[in-house]
C-alpha cells in the first residue's frame, strides 16, 4: 500500500528557512511524479512545487526563487527547501504522488490529479 509521510514542519520567523521531507513507500513502479501542496483553512489546496519522474521541477509563482524541490530516488524521498519564508507561507503542507511518464506533465501542480497524499505537516511563519 502506498504511504507518504511528511516531516520537517514547524514555526519560524519571517526570513527564516525550513526543509520539509516526504518519504514514500509502497510504489511498485518508480515512474511517479511528486509534489508539495499547501492549504490554509477556507482555501483550496494549492500547488507549491513538484518534480516529474525525471526530476524536472516546476514551481508556483509565489515561491519561485525562494523554494527548491528535489527528490532522492535512492531514498524514495522528496524534499522542499524553503528560504526567505513569509507569513503568507503559513499553511499545512502536503506531499502528494501520482504515476506519470514523460517530462513536465501539464497537471504537475494540479492537486486534483494526484491520488496519493500524506497527512500533512504544519508550517507557521511569524512576522
XYZ file of C-alpha atoms in Angstrom:
127
model
C 0.000 0.000 0.000
C 1.337 3.443 -0.894
C 2.274 5.674 2.013
C 3.657 9.200 2.148
C 4.995 10.560 5.418
C 5.958 14.220 5.749
C 8.192 15.791 8.365
C 10.124 18.988 8.986
C 7.361 21.492 9.619
C 7.492 23.953 12.483
C 7.430 27.595 13.472
C 9.977 30.024 12.106
C 10.351 33.797 11.972
C 9.916 35.669 8.708
C 13.077 35.441 6.636
C 13.965 32.057 8.073
C 14.312 28.658 6.441
C 12.846 25.186 6.797
C 13.287 21.908 4.969
C 10.395 19.515 4.550
C 10.842 15.832 3.775
C 8.422 13.251 2.425
C 9.272 9.554 2.479
C 7.355 7.406 0.010
C 6.804 3.672 0.276
C 4.748 1.023 -1.459
C 5.352 2.075 -5.066
C 5.931 -0.867 -7.406
C 6.795 1.416 -10.318
C 9.493 4.138 -9.963
C 7.807 6.328 -12.548
C 5.840 8.736 -10.405
C 5.621 12.460 -10.045
C 5.709 14.013 -6.607
C 4.697 17.406 -5.385
C 4.183 19.721 -2.448
C 0.865 21.429 -1.896
C -0.333 23.730 0.835
C -3.651 24.655 2.310
C -4.982 27.226 4.744
C -8.455 26.902 6.278
C -11.173 28.026 3.900
C -8.983 27.792 0.806
C -8.367 25.084 -1.748
C -5.154 23.102 -1.653
C -2.651 24.880 -3.915
C 0.387 23.571 -5.758
C 3.733 24.800 -4.453
C 6.403 22.778 -6.234
C 6.638 19.401 -7.926
C 9.012 17.141 -9.816
C 8.327 14.693 -12.609
C 9.800 11.195 -12.712
C 12.982 12.567 -14.334
C 13.462 15.173 -11.621
C 12.390 18.187 -13.656
C 10.889 20.761 -11.295
C 8.021 23.199 -11.540
C 7.153 25.967 -9.085
C 4.246 28.221 -8.372
C 4.949 31.898 -8.989
C 4.532 32.627 -5.263
C 7.540 30.543 -4.248
C 9.752 30.588 -7.341
C 13.225 31.694 -6.372
C 12.693 31.020 -2.636
C 11.826 27.308 -2.563
C 13.686 24.374 -4.081
C 12.126 20.950 -4.607
C 14.236 17.853 -5.104
C 13.935 14.105 -4.909
C 16.335 11.376 -3.883
C 15.131 8.249 -5.668
C 17.555 6.018 -3.770
C 15.860 7.084 -0.528
C 12.347 7.431 -2.018
C 12.280 10.897 -0.509
C 11.008 14.262 -1.702
C 12.367 17.469 -0.207
C 11.250 21.070 -0.112
C 13.903 23.558 0.931
C 12.251 26.839 1.851
C 14.176 30.095 2.252
C 13.100 33.673 2.955
C 9.854 32.471 4.440
C 6.992 34.945 4.668
C 3.910 34.975 6.925
C 1.796 34.199 3.840
C 3.656 30.882 3.530
C 1.917 29.736 6.705
C -0.128 26.644 5.844
C -0.447 22.905 6.172
C 1.955 21.406 3.658
C 1.083 18.119 1.982
C 3.171 15.729 -0.066
C 1.472 14.012 -2.993
C 2.382 11.409 -5.596
C 0.936 10.124 -8.824
C 2.147 7.747 -11.503
C 3.464 9.590 -14.524
C 5.535 9.137 -17.651
C 7.282 11.664 -19.824
C 8.526 15.034 -18.672
C 6.710 18.033 -17.245
C 3.126 16.734 -17.425
C 0.609 19.565 -17.632
C -1.002 18.547 -14.350
C 2.164 18.625 -12.217
C 0.835 21.393 -9.898
C -2.831 20.393 -10.089
C -3.852 18.834 -6.777
C -6.933 17.136 -8.232
C -4.712 14.959 -10.454
C -2.893 13.303 -7.547
C -4.068 10.074 -5.959
C -1.709 9.591 -3.033
C -1.378 12.052 -0.158
C 0.471 12.356 3.103
C -1.059 13.518 6.366
C 0.482 16.996 6.195
C 2.965 18.994 8.222
C 2.262 22.469 9.588
C 4.476 25.418 8.684
C 3.948 28.638 10.619
C 5.858 31.815 9.800
C 5.669 34.604 12.360
C 6.174 38.248 11.450
